[in-house]
N, CA and C of each residue as an Amber inpcrd file, in Angstrom:
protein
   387
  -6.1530000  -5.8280000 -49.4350000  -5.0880000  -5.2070000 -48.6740000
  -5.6470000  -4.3670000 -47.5240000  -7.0110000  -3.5040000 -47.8930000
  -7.2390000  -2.6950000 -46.8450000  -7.7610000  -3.3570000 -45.3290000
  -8.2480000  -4.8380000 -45.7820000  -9.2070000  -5.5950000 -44.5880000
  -7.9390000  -6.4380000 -44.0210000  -6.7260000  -6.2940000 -44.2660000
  -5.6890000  -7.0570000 -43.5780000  -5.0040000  -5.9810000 -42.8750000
  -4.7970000  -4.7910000 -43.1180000  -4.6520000  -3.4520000 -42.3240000
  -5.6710000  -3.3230000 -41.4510000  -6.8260000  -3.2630000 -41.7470000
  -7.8030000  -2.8550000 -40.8700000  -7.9750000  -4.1030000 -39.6790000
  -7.6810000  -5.4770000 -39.8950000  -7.4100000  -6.4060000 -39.1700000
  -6.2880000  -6.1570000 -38.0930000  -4.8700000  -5.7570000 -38.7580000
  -3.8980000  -5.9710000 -38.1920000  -4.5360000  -4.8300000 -36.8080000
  -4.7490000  -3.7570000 -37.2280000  -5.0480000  -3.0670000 -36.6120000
  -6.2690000  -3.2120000 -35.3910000  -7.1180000  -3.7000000 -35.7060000
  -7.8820000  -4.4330000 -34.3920000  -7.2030000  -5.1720000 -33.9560000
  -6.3990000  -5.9750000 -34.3190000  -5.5130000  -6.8860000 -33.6280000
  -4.9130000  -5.8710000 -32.3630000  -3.9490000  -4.8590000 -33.1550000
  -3.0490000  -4.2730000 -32.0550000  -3.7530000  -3.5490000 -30.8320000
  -4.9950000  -3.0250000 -31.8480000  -5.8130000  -1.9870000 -29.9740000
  -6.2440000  -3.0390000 -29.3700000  -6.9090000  -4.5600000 -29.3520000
  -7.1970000  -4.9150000 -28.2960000  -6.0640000  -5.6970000 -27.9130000
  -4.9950000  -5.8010000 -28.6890000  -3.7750000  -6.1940000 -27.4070000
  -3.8310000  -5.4390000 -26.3940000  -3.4850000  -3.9140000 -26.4660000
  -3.4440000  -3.0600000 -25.8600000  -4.2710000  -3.1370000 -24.9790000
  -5.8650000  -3.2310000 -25.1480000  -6.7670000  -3.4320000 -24.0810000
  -6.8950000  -4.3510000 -23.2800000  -6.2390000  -5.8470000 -23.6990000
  -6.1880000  -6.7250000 -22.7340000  -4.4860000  -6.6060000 -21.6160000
  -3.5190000  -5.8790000 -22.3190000  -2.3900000  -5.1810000 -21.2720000
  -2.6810000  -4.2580000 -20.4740000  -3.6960000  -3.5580000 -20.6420000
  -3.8420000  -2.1220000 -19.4820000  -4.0580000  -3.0590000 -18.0190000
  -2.9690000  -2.0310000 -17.3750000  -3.3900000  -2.7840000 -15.9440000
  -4.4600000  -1.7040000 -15.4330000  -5.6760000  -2.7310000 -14.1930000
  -6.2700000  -1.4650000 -13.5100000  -5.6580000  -0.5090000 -12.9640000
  -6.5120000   1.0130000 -12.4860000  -5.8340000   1.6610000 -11.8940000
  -5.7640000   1.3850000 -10.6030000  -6.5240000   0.6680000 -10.1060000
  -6.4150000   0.2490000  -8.6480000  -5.5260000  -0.6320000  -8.0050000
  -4.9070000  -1.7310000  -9.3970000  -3.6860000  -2.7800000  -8.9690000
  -2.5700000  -1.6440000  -9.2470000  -2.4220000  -0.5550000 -10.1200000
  -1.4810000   0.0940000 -10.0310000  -1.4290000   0.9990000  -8.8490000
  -2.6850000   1.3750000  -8.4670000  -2.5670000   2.2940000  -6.8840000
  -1.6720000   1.5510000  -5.9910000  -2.5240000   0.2380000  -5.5140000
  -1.4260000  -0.2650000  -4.5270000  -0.3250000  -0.6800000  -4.7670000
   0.3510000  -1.0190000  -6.0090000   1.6830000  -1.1840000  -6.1930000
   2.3460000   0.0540000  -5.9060000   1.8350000   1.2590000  -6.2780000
   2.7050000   2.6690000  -6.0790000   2.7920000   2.3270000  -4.5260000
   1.6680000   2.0750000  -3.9680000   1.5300000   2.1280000  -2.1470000
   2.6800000   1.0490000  -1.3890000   2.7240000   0.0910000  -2.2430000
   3.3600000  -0.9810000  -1.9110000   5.1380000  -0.3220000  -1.8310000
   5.6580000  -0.0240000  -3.1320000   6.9100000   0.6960000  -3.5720000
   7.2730000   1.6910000  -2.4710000   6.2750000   2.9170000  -2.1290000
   6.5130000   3.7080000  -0.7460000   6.7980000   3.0550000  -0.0540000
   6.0770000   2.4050000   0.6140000   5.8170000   1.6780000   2.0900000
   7.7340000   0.8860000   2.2280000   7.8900000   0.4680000   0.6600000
   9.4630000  -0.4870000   0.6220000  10.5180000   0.7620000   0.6540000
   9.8790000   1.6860000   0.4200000  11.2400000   3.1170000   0.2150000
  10.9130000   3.4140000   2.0640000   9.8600000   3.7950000   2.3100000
   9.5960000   3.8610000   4.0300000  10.9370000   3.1910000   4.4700000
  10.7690000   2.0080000   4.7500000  11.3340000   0.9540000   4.8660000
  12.8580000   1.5400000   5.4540000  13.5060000   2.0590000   4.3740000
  14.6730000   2.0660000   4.1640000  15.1780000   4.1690000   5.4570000
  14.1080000   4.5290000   5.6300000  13.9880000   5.8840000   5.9020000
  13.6580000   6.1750000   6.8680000  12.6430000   5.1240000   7.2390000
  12.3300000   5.6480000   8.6080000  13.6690000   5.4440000   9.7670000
  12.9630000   5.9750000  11.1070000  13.4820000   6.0960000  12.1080000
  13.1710000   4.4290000  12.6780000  14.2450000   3.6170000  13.2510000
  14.0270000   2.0660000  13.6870000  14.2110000   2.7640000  15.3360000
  15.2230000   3.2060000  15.5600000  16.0260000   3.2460000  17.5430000
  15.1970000   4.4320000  17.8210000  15.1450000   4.0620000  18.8230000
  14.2950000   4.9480000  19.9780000  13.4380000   5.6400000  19.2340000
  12.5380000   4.8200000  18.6460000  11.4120000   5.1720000  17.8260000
   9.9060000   4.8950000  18.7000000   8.4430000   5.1700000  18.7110000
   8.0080000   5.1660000  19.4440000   7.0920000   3.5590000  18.7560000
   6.8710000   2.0950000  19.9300000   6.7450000   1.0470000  19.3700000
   4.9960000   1.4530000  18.5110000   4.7560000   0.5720000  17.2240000
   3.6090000   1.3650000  17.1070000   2.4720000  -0.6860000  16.6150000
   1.5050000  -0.3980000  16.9180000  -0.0190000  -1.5530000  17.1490000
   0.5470000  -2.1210000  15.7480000   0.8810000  -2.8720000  15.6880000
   1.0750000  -4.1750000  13.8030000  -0.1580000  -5.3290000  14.1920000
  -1.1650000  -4.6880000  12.7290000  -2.1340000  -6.1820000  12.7880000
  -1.0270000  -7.2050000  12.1180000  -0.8320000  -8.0020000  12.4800000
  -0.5690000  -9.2550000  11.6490000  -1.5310000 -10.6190000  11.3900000
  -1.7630000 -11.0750000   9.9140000  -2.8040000 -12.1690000   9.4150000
  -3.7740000 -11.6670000   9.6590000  -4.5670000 -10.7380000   9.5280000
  -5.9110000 -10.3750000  10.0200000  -6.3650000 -11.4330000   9.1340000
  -7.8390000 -11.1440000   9.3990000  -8.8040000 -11.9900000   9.4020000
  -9.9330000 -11.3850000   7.9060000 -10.3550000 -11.8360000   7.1220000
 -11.2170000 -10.8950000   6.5660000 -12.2110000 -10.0670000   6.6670000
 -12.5820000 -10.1580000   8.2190000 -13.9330000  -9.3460000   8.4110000
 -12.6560000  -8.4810000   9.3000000 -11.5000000  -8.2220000   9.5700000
 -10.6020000  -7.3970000  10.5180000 -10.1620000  -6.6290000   9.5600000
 -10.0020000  -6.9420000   8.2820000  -8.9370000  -6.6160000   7.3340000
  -9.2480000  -4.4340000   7.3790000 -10.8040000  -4.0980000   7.4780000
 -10.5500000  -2.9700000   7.6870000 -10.4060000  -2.6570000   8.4570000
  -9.9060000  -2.7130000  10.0670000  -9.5280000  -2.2400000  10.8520000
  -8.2300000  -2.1610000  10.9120000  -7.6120000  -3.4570000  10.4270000
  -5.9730000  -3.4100000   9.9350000  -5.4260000  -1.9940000   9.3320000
  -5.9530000  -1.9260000   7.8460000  -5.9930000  -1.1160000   7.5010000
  -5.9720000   0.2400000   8.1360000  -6.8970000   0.6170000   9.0740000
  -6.7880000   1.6690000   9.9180000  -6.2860000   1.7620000  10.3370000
  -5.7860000   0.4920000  11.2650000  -4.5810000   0.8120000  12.0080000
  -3.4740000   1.1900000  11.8190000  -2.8420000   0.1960000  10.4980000
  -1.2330000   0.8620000   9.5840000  -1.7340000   2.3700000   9.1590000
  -2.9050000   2.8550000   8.7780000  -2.8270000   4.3270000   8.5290000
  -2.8060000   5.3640000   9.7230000  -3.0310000   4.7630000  11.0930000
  -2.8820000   5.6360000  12.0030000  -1.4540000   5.5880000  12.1610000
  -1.1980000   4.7040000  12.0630000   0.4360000   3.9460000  12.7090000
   1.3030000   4.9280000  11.6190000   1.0070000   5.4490000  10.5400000
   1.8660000   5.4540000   9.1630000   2.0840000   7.1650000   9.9140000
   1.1680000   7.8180000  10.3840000   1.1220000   8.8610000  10.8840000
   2.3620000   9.2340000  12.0220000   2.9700000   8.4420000  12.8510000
   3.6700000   8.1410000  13.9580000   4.6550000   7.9310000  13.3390000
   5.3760000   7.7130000  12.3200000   6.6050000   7.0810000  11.6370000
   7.1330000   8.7980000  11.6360000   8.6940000   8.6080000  11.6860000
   9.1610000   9.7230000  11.6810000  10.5770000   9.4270000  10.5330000
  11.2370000  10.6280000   9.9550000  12.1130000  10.2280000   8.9330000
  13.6490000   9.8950000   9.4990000  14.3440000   9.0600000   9.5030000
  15.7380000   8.7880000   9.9310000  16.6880000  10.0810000  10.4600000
  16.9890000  11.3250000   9.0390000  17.7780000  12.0760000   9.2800000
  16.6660000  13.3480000   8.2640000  16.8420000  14.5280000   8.7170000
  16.5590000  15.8090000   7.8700000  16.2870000  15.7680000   6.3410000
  17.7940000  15.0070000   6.5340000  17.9080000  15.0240000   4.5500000
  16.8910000  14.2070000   3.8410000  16.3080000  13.1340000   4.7010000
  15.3390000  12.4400000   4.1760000  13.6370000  13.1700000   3.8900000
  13.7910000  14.1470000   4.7220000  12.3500000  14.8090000   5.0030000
  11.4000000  14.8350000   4.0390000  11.9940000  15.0110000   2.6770000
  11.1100000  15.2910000   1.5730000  10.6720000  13.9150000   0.8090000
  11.8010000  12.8340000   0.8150000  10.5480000  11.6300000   0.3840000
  10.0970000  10.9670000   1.2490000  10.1560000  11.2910000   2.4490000
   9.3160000  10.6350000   3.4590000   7.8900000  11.4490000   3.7240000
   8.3480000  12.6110000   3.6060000   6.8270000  13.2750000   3.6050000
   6.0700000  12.5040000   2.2170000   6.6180000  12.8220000   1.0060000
   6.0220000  12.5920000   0.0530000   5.4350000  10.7580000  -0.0040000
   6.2690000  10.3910000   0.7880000   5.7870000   8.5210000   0.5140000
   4.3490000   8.8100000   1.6780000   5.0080000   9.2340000   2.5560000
   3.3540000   9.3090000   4.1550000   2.6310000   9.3020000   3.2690000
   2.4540000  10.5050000   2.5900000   1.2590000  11.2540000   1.8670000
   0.7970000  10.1900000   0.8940000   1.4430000   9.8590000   0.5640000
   0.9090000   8.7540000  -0.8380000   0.1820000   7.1730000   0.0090000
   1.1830000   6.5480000   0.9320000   0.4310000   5.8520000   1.6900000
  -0.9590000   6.0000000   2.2760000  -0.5050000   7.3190000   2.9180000
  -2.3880000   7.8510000   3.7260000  -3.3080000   8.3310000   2.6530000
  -3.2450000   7.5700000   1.2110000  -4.0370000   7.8060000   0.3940000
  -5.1650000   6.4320000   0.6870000  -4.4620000   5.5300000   0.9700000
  -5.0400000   4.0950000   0.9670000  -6.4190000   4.0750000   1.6650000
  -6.9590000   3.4450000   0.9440000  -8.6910000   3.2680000   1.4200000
  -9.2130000   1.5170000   0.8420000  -9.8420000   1.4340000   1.8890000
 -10.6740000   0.3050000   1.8210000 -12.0630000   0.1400000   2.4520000
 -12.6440000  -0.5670000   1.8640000 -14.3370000  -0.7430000   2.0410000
 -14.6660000  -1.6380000   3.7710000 -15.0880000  -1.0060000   4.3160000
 -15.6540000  -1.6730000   5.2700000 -16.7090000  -2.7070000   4.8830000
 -16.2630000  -3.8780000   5.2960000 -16.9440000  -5.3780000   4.4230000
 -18.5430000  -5.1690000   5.0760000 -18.8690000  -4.5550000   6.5860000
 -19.9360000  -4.7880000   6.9230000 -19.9900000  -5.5210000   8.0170000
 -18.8360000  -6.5740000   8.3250000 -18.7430000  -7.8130000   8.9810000
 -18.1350000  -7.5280000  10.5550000 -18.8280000  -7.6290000  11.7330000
 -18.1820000  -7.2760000  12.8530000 -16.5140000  -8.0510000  13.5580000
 -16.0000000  -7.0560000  13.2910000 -14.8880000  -7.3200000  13.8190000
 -14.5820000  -6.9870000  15.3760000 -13.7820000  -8.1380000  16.2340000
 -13.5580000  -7.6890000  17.6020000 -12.6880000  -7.2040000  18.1360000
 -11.4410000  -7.3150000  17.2420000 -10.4770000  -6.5530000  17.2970000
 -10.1040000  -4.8500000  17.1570000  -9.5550000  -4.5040000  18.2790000
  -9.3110000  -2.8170000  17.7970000  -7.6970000  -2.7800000  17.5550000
  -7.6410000  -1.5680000  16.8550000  -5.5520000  -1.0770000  16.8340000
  -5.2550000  -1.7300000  18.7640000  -5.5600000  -1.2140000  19.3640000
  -5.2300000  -1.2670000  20.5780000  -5.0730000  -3.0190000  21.2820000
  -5.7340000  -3.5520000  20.3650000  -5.4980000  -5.0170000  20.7380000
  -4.3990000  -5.8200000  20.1470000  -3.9690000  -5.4120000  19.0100000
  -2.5850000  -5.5440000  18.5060000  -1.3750000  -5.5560000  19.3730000
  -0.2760000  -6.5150000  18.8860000   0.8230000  -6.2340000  19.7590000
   1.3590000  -5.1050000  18.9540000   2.1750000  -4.6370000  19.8220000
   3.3370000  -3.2960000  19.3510000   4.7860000  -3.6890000  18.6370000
   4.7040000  -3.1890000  17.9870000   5.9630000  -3.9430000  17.4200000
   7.5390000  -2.1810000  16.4260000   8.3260000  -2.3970000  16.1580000
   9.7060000  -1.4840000  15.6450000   8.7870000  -0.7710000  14.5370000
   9.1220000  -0.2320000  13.9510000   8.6320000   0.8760000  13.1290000
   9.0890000   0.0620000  11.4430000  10.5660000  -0.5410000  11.4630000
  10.4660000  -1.2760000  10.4150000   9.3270000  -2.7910000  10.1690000
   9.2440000  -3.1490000  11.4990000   8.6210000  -4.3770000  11.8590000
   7.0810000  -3.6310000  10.9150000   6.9440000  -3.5190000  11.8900000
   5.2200000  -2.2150000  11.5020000   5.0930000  -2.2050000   9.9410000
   6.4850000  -1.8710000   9.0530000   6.1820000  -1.1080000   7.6510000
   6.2660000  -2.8040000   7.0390000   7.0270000  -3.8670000   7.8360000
   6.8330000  -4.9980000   6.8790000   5.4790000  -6.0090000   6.9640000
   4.7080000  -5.8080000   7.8880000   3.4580000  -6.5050000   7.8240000
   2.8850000  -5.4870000   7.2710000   2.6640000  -4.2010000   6.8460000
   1.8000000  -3.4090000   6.3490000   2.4430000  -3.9710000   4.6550000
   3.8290000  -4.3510000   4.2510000   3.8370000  -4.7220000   3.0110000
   3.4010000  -5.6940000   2.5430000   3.4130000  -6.8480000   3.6650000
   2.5330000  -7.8820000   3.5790000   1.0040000  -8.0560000   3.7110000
   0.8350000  -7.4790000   4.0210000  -0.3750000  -7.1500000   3.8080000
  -1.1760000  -6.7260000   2.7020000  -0.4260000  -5.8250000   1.8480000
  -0.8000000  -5.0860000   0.8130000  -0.5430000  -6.0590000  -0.3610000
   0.4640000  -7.3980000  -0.5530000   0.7280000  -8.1360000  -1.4440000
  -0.5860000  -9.3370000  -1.0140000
């Protein structure tokens, strides 16, 4: 009886261990979720147009990156009342970090076209998926 308990029981912790998600696929999903609440908050009209990498390239991919985090900076909130989860999503977005691969890229933010502020937050979601 005790080695079928003590079984069941290894059984259940490494279920458990093969369900833990990383913390890093859970980082960018939190990043991902902001960026879709952004979405809905920011300012679209007479907003200021801001650099969208779109399809980068893999040796671009960190400059992309830089760029939606400069860009994320420039986003402003729709109305007052929004102020507090838009601050709080910025903040969680401009957490995002990625490894510079090493690989020369020729592209800068500045070579990007400009594109709406929602436009901007949906290649930065695409991006992140």
């Amino acid at each position: 009886m005790k080695r079928i308990i003590i079984f069941f029981m290894l059984f259940f912790c490494s279920t458990l261990v093969l369900t833990e998600v990383s913390p890093t696929k859970l980082k960018y999903k939190q990043i991902h979720q902001k960026i879709e609440l952004l979405k809905t908050i920011v300012k679209d009209k007479d907003a200021e147009l801001l650099h969208t990498p779109e399809n980068p390239v893999e040796a671009c991919l960190y400059t992309a990156v830089t760029c939606f985090k400069k860009g994320i900076q420039k986003l402003q909130p729709v109305s007052s009342q929004e102020n507090a989860k838009f601050t709080r999503a910025i903040r969680i977005v401009s957490k995002l970090t990625y490894r510079d691969s090493g690989e020369h890229c020729e592209r800068t933010c500045d070579s990007y076209g400009k594109k709406t502020p929602k436009e901007f937050l949906m290649a930065f979601a695409s991006l992140m998926q």
